[in-house]
Short mmCIF file of C-alpha atoms in Angstrom, two decimals:
data_model
loop_
_atom_site.label_atom_id
_atom_site.label_comp_id
_atom_site.label_asym_id
_atom_site.label_seq_id
_atom_site.Cartn_x
_atom_site.Cartn_y
_atom_site.Cartn_z
CA MET A 208 22.84 27.93 13.56
CA ASN A 209 20.28 30.49 12.50
CA GLN A 210 17.62 29.71 9.99
CA GLN A 211 18.77 32.17 7.32
CA LEU A 212 22.27 30.73 7.16
CA LEU A 213 20.83 27.20 6.95
CA ILE A 214 18.62 28.26 4.00
CA ILE A 215 21.66 29.75 2.24
CA LEU A 216 23.54 26.48 2.82
CA GLY A 217 20.54 24.47 1.57
CA ILE A 218 20.25 26.54 -1.63
CA GLY A 219 24.02 26.34 -2.12
CA LEU A 220 24.01 22.60 -1.70
CA LEU A 221 21.11 22.12 -4.12
CA ALA A 222 22.57 24.52 -6.71
CA LEU A 223 26.14 23.11 -6.58
CA GLY A 224 24.87 19.54 -6.42
CA THR A 225 22.54 19.98 -9.38
CA TYR A 226 25.21 21.67 -11.44
CA SER A 227 27.72 18.88 -10.61
CA ILE A 228 25.18 16.23 -11.71
CA ARG A 229 24.62 18.07 -15.00
CA PHE A 230 28.30 18.66 -15.68
CA ALA A 231 29.29 15.11 -14.64
CA GLY A 232 26.77 13.71 -17.18
CA PHE A 233 28.15 15.95 -19.89
CA HIS A 234 31.72 15.10 -18.92
CA LEU A 235 31.15 11.34 -18.90
CA GLY A 236 29.45 11.51 -22.28
CA ALA A 237 32.20 13.63 -23.79
CA LYS A 238 35.16 11.72 -22.31
CA PHE A 239 34.27 8.24 -23.41
CA THR A 240 33.39 7.23 -26.87
CA PHE A 241 30.62 4.75 -26.65
CA SER A 242 30.13 1.86 -29.10
CA GLU A 243 27.05 2.12 -31.27
CA LYS A 244 25.24 -0.42 -29.07
CA TYR A 245 25.72 1.80 -25.96
CA GLN A 246 24.80 4.99 -27.83
CA VAL A 247 21.51 3.45 -28.72
CA LEU A 248 21.07 2.40 -25.05
CA LEU A 249 21.85 5.93 -23.83
CA SER A 250 19.47 7.58 -26.24
CA ASN A 251 16.79 5.01 -25.32
CA GLY A 252 17.55 5.77 -21.66
CA ALA A 253 16.81 9.47 -22.13
CA THR A 254 13.60 8.63 -24.00
CA VAL A 255 12.53 6.24 -21.24
CA LEU A 256 13.14 8.95 -18.60
CA LEU A 257 11.17 11.55 -20.56
CA CYS A 258 8.29 9.13 -21.08
CA ALA A 259 8.24 8.20 -17.43
CA ILE A 260 8.12 11.90 -16.56
CA ALA A 261 5.26 12.39 -19.06
CA VAL A 262 3.21 9.50 -17.62
CA THR A 263 3.76 10.35 -13.93
CA THR A 264 3.04 14.05 -14.43
CA THR A 265 -0.12 13.10 -16.34
CA PHE A 266 -1.53 10.92 -13.56
CA PHE A 267 0.03 12.37 -10.43
CA GLU A 268 0.45 15.75 -8.70
CA GLY A 269 3.29 14.91 -6.31
CA GLN A 270 1.98 11.66 -4.86
CA ASP A 271 -1.69 12.44 -5.31
CA PHE A 272 -3.97 11.66 -8.18
CA ALA A 273 -3.93 14.54 -10.66
CA GLY A 274 -7.63 14.35 -11.58
CA PHE A 275 -9.46 13.44 -14.79
CA ALA A 276 -9.31 16.81 -16.48
CA ARG A 277 -5.52 16.65 -16.98
CA ILE A 278 -5.63 13.01 -18.03
CA PHE A 279 -8.24 13.76 -20.72
CA GLY A 280 -6.29 16.85 -21.85
CA VAL A 281 -3.08 14.87 -22.28
CA GLY A 282 -4.93 12.00 -23.93
CA PHE A 283 -6.43 14.48 -26.38
CA ALA A 284 -2.86 15.72 -27.06
CA LEU A 285 -1.75 12.18 -27.78
CA LEU A 286 -4.54 11.81 -30.32
CA LEU A 287 -3.55 15.09 -31.98
CA VAL A 288 0.13 14.06 -32.15
CA TRP A 289 -0.90 10.76 -33.72
CA LYS A 290 -2.89 12.71 -36.33
CA LYS A 291 0.27 14.77 -37.04
CA VAL A 292 -1.22 18.11 -35.87
CA PRO A 293 1.51 20.87 -35.56
CA LEU A 294 3.12 20.99 -32.15
CA LEU A 295 1.97 24.52 -31.23
CA LEU A 296 -1.64 23.56 -31.88
CA VAL A 297 -1.20 20.40 -29.80
CA ILE A 298 0.05 22.48 -26.89
CA CYS A 299 -2.76 25.05 -27.16
CA LEU A 300 -5.54 22.49 -27.59
CA ALA A 301 -4.29 20.29 -24.70
CA ALA A 302 -4.38 23.33 -22.33
CA ALA A 303 -7.73 24.54 -23.74
CA GLY A 304 -9.29 21.06 -23.45
CA THR A 305 -8.12 20.63 -19.88
CA ALA A 306 -9.34 24.16 -18.94
CA LEU A 307 -12.75 23.51 -20.57
CA LEU A 308 -13.26 20.26 -18.61
CA ARG A 309 -12.43 22.07 -15.39
CA LEU A 310 -14.89 24.81 -16.34
CA LEU A 311 -17.52 22.08 -16.72
CA GLY A 312 -16.74 20.98 -13.19
CA ILE A 313 -14.70 17.86 -13.94
CA GLU A 314 -11.64 17.63 -11.71
CA MET B 144 44.36 27.06 -34.18
CA GLU B 145 41.74 24.55 -33.30
CA ASN B 146 38.67 24.38 -35.42
CA ARG B 147 35.86 25.54 -33.18
CA SER B 148 33.47 26.77 -35.80
CA LEU B 149 30.76 24.24 -34.94
CA TYR B 150 30.78 25.28 -31.24
CA HIS B 151 31.08 29.04 -31.62
CA PRO B 152 28.17 31.00 -30.05
CA MET B 153 27.56 33.00 -33.24
CA THR B 154 27.16 29.73 -35.11
CA THR B 155 24.49 28.68 -32.67
CA TYR B 156 22.66 31.90 -33.40
CA SER B 157 22.71 31.34 -37.14
CA LEU B 158 21.64 27.73 -36.59
CA ILE B 159 18.49 28.85 -34.85
CA LYS B 160 17.23 30.12 -38.18
CA LYS B 161 17.34 26.54 -39.46
CA LEU B 162 14.71 25.40 -36.96
CA SER B 163 11.23 24.97 -38.33
CA LYS B 164 8.78 27.75 -37.50
CA ASP B 165 6.60 25.30 -35.60
CA THR B 166 9.55 24.31 -33.40
CA THR B 167 10.60 27.89 -32.68
CA ARG B 168 7.05 28.99 -31.86
CA SER B 169 6.49 25.89 -29.71
CA ILE B 170 9.67 26.66 -27.75
CA PHE B 171 8.51 30.20 -27.07
CA PHE B 172 5.07 29.01 -26.07
CA VAL B 173 6.52 26.41 -23.70
CA CYS B 174 8.72 29.11 -22.19
CA LEU B 175 5.66 31.32 -21.69
CA ALA B 176 3.88 28.47 -19.93
CA THR B 177 7.05 27.89 -17.86
CA SER B 178 7.00 31.48 -16.69
CA VAL B 179 3.37 31.11 -15.56
CA VAL B 180 4.37 28.03 -13.55
CA GLY B 181 7.27 30.13 -12.24
CA MET B 182 4.72 32.74 -11.16
CA SER B 183 2.92 30.08 -9.13
CA LEU B 184 6.20 29.19 -7.41
CA GLY B 185 6.85 32.86 -6.63
CA SER B 186 3.37 33.40 -5.26
CA LEU B 187 3.62 30.18 -3.22
CA ALA B 188 6.83 31.46 -1.65
CA ALA B 189 5.24 34.85 -0.93
CA SER B 190 2.16 33.17 0.69
CA TYR B 191 4.45 31.22 3.06
CA GLY B 192 6.15 34.50 4.03
CA LEU B 193 9.54 33.58 2.59
CA ALA B 194 11.87 36.43 1.45
CA LEU B 195 12.15 37.04 -2.30
CA TRP B 196 15.84 36.04 -2.47
CA ILE B 197 14.93 32.45 -1.60
CA PRO B 198 12.82 31.55 -4.68
CA LEU B 199 14.93 33.95 -6.83
CA CYS B 200 18.28 32.32 -5.96
CA LEU B 201 16.73 28.93 -6.48
CA SER B 202 15.37 29.83 -9.93
CA VAL B 203 18.63 31.39 -11.08
CA PHE B 204 21.19 28.95 -9.64
CA VAL B 205 19.28 25.65 -9.51
CA LEU B 206 17.06 26.15 -12.61
CA ALA B 207 15.11 22.94 -12.16
CA GLY B 208 11.41 23.49 -11.40
CA THR B 209 10.35 20.31 -9.62
CA ALA B 210 13.29 20.44 -7.17
CA GLU B 211 12.49 24.12 -6.38
CA PHE B 212 8.86 23.38 -5.61
CA ILE B 213 10.06 20.61 -3.27
CA PHE B 214 12.57 22.92 -1.61
CA ILE B 215 9.96 25.68 -1.00
CA GLY B 216 7.47 23.04 0.17
CA PHE B 217 9.91 21.72 2.73
CA LEU B 218 10.61 25.21 4.09
CA ALA B 219 6.87 25.93 4.23
CA VAL B 220 6.19 23.08 6.61
CA GLY B 221 9.22 24.02 8.69
CA GLY B 222 11.46 21.25 7.38
CA SER B 223 15.25 21.45 7.40
CA PRO B 224 16.79 23.30 4.37
CA ILE B 225 19.48 20.63 4.15
CA ALA B 226 16.89 17.85 3.98
CA ALA B 227 15.05 19.93 1.36
CA ALA B 228 18.24 20.22 -0.73
CA ILE B 229 18.81 16.44 -0.55
CA ALA B 230 15.19 15.75 -1.64
CA GLY B 231 15.70 18.16 -4.56
CA LEU B 232 19.02 16.51 -5.56
CA LEU B 233 17.25 13.15 -5.69
CA VAL B 234 14.88 14.61 -8.31
CA ASN B 235 17.78 16.12 -10.23
CA LEU B 236 19.74 12.92 -10.52
CA ARG B 237 18.05 12.35 -13.84
CA HIS B 238 20.32 15.03 -15.31
CA LEU B 239 23.21 12.62 -15.20
CA PRO B 240 21.85 10.31 -17.97
CA PHE B 241 20.49 13.46 -19.73
CA GLY B 242 24.00 14.92 -19.72
CA ILE B 243 25.49 11.81 -21.24
CA ALA B 244 22.76 11.73 -23.92
CA VAL B 245 23.10 15.40 -25.02
CA ASN B 246 26.87 15.85 -24.47
CA GLU B 247 27.60 16.51 -28.16
CA LEU B 248 25.30 19.54 -28.15
CA ILE B 249 27.14 21.42 -25.41
CA ARG B 250 30.81 21.10 -26.26
CA GLY B 251 32.98 24.16 -26.62
CA LYS B 252 35.83 25.54 -24.51
CA PHE B 253 33.71 27.95 -22.44
CA SER B 254 30.21 27.33 -23.64
CA ARG B 255 30.07 23.86 -22.11
CA TYR B 256 30.10 25.34 -18.61
CA PHE B 257 27.07 27.40 -19.55
CA GLY B 258 25.54 24.70 -21.70
CA ALA B 259 25.54 22.31 -18.70
CA HIS B 260 23.66 24.83 -16.58
CA ILE B 261 20.77 25.21 -19.08
CA MET B 262 20.19 21.45 -19.20
CA ASN B 263 16.61 20.70 -18.14
CA ASP B 264 13.74 18.54 -19.19
CA GLU B 265 12.56 20.92 -21.89
CA SER B 266 15.93 21.71 -23.49
CA VAL B 267 16.92 18.02 -23.60
CA LEU B 268 13.49 17.17 -25.01
CA PHE B 269 13.46 19.77 -27.79
CA GLY B 270 17.16 19.03 -28.50
CA MET B 271 16.69 15.29 -28.91
CA ALA B 272 13.54 15.61 -31.00
CA GLN B 273 15.18 17.42 -33.96
CA PRO B 274 16.22 15.56 -37.12
CA ASP B 275 19.95 16.46 -37.39
CA PHE B 276 22.93 17.67 -35.35
CA GLU B 277 22.63 21.32 -36.31
CA THR B 278 18.94 21.68 -35.46
CA LYS B 279 19.39 19.53 -32.31
CA LYS B 280 22.05 21.97 -31.11
CA ALA B 281 20.01 25.05 -32.00
CA ALA B 282 16.87 23.72 -30.29
CA TYR B 283 18.77 22.75 -27.14
CA TRP B 284 20.39 26.18 -26.78
CA LEU B 285 17.35 28.22 -27.75
CA CYS B 286 15.07 26.36 -25.37
CA GLY B 287 17.65 26.29 -22.60
CA ILE B 288 18.37 30.03 -22.73
CA CYS B 289 14.65 30.99 -23.00
CA ILE B 290 13.81 28.84 -19.95
CA MET B 291 16.79 30.35 -18.10
CA LEU B 292 15.24 33.84 -18.65
CA SER B 293 11.55 33.09 -18.42
CA TRP B 294 11.65 31.02 -15.26
CA PRO B 295 13.22 33.58 -12.84
CA LEU B 296 11.16 36.39 -14.46
CA GLY B 297 8.00 34.43 -13.78
CA VAL B 298 9.07 33.64 -10.21
CA THR B 299 9.79 37.32 -9.47
CA ALA B 300 6.52 38.54 -11.03
CA GLY B 301 4.57 35.89 -9.17
CA TYR B 302 6.14 36.88 -5.90
CA PHE B 303 4.96 40.49 -6.26
CA ILE B 304 1.58 39.73 -7.69
CA GLY B 305 1.23 37.26 -4.82
CA THR B 306 -2.03 35.49 -4.33
CA ALA B 307 -3.86 37.69 -6.83
CA ILE B 308 -2.71 35.49 -9.73
CA PRO B 309 -5.10 32.69 -10.71
CA ASP B 310 -4.05 29.06 -10.37
CA PRO B 311 -2.26 27.97 -13.63
CA LYS B 312 -4.60 24.98 -13.54
CA THR B 313 -7.57 27.25 -14.44
CA PHE B 314 -6.05 27.59 -17.89
CA GLY B 315 -5.10 23.93 -18.16
CA LEU B 316 -1.40 24.84 -18.17
CA ASP B 317 -0.54 21.78 -16.14
CA ALA B 318 -1.40 19.61 -19.14
CA ILE B 319 1.18 21.37 -21.38
CA PHE B 320 4.30 19.78 -19.86
CA PRO B 321 3.15 16.11 -20.29
CA ALA B 322 1.68 16.97 -23.69
CA ILE B 323 4.98 18.31 -25.12
CA LEU B 324 6.87 15.34 -23.64
CA ILE B 325 4.54 12.98 -25.41
CA ALA B 326 4.61 14.96 -28.69
CA LEU B 327 8.35 15.15 -28.82
CA THR B 328 9.15 11.56 -27.83
CA PHE B 329 6.51 10.21 -30.19
CA ASN B 330 8.89 9.74 -33.12
CA ALA B 331 11.53 7.91 -31.00
CA LEU B 332 8.79 5.53 -29.89
CA LYS B 333 8.31 4.29 -33.45
CA ASN B 334 11.38 2.17 -32.83
CA LYS B 335 10.22 -1.15 -31.34
CA SER B 336 12.89 -1.66 -28.72
CA THR B 337 12.61 1.98 -27.54
CA ARG B 338 8.86 1.59 -27.29
CA LYS B 339 9.11 -1.62 -25.24
CA ALA B 340 11.62 0.01 -22.89
CA ALA B 341 9.57 3.20 -22.52
CA PHE B 342 6.36 1.30 -21.86
CA ALA B 343 7.95 -0.95 -19.23
CA GLY B 344 9.79 2.00 -17.63
CA SER B 345 6.70 4.24 -17.47
CA THR B 346 4.65 1.44 -15.95
CA LEU B 347 7.27 0.92 -13.26
CA ALA B 348 7.40 4.65 -12.53
CA LEU B 349 3.59 4.86 -12.43
CA ILE B 350 3.22 1.92 -9.97
CA THR B 351 5.92 3.18 -7.62
CA THR B 352 5.00 6.90 -7.59
CA PRO B 353 2.49 6.66 -4.66
CA PHE B 354 4.99 4.86 -2.43
CA LEU B 355 8.45 6.35 -3.09
CA ALA B 356 10.06 9.79 -2.51
CA SER B 357 9.71 12.00 -5.60
CA GLY B 358 12.51 11.56 -8.08
CA LEU B 359 13.01 7.87 -7.34
CA PRO B 360 10.20 6.47 -9.59
CA ILE B 361 11.65 8.38 -12.56
CA LEU B 362 15.05 6.75 -11.96
CA ILE B 363 13.44 3.31 -11.51
CA SER B 364 11.95 3.70 -15.00
CA LEU B 365 15.48 3.13 -16.35
CA PHE B 366 15.02 -0.56 -15.47
CA GLY B 367 12.60 -0.59 -18.43
CA LEU B 368 15.73 -0.61 -20.65
CA ILE B 369 16.11 -4.30 -19.77
CA PHE B 370 12.86 -4.98 -21.65
CA GLY B 371 14.03 -3.07 -24.67
CA ARG B 372 17.17 -5.09 -25.30
CA LYS B 373 17.60 -6.78 -28.61
CA LYS B 374 17.85 -10.53 -28.19
#
């Protein structure tokens, strides 16, 4: 089979598969009414996933160490969130802090 | 006639006005950052000599950044596109629990088919972080649609600008994604059982990341829920 056709198949598989996963999640959630206990569990589950994504993307780039600049930038953001700084400012300062450290030669 | 007022698209539009200014601005800023990351994906694809339709179709039809980087990365080293798709699907499995968690925000006869497509880390995150149903729904849709537009635009622009664009890291943009995740899950973490589960799950993900295929450590974090159970 030629490479172009394989790539089309690959993209098709990834797109359809991803959409099916998304829709299946929605469908399962909409079809069944969960007791309050399970609703709490599901909402905790989403929070756990989001936190795990936050922590792994802070420390890793793929499977490699992400470098200290990003870790300090995100740590700074955490401090600002704790101090109840508005979200937009948190975002800008996290990026600016990380960029500044890199400018200073910390990677 | 069924009562569909809560799920009508026009209602969503009017709900957006109920979002706080900080939320709306943050969503736009995050989408701007997303388009810059999209530019890096586009320029990466161009530097590997891939045709434009490859990153463009990925960004429109898959609409999940990490999986797309993995797909392009596989092609770049001459890997099989089918293996690339399977690796991407592994990363995207997290949308299953996401879908269950946000299902109430995307109901509607036709809009659910579209609402499911715009489900991604950012839209789920902004959706869940709002105080009530109406603002949750507005934030989910606003963020989802803005990402759906800004991501492919960024990818296309990046492809044509090519290697001339600076690395997003120069501006510290790679810190934005974990920063908003932390900022928007912060309130949920005030609950003790949620905090225990999230801490255990994140630790598990962190330890396993160097050893497992990408996507798996995130799924393993769900075992953290065991630690968050009420006795």
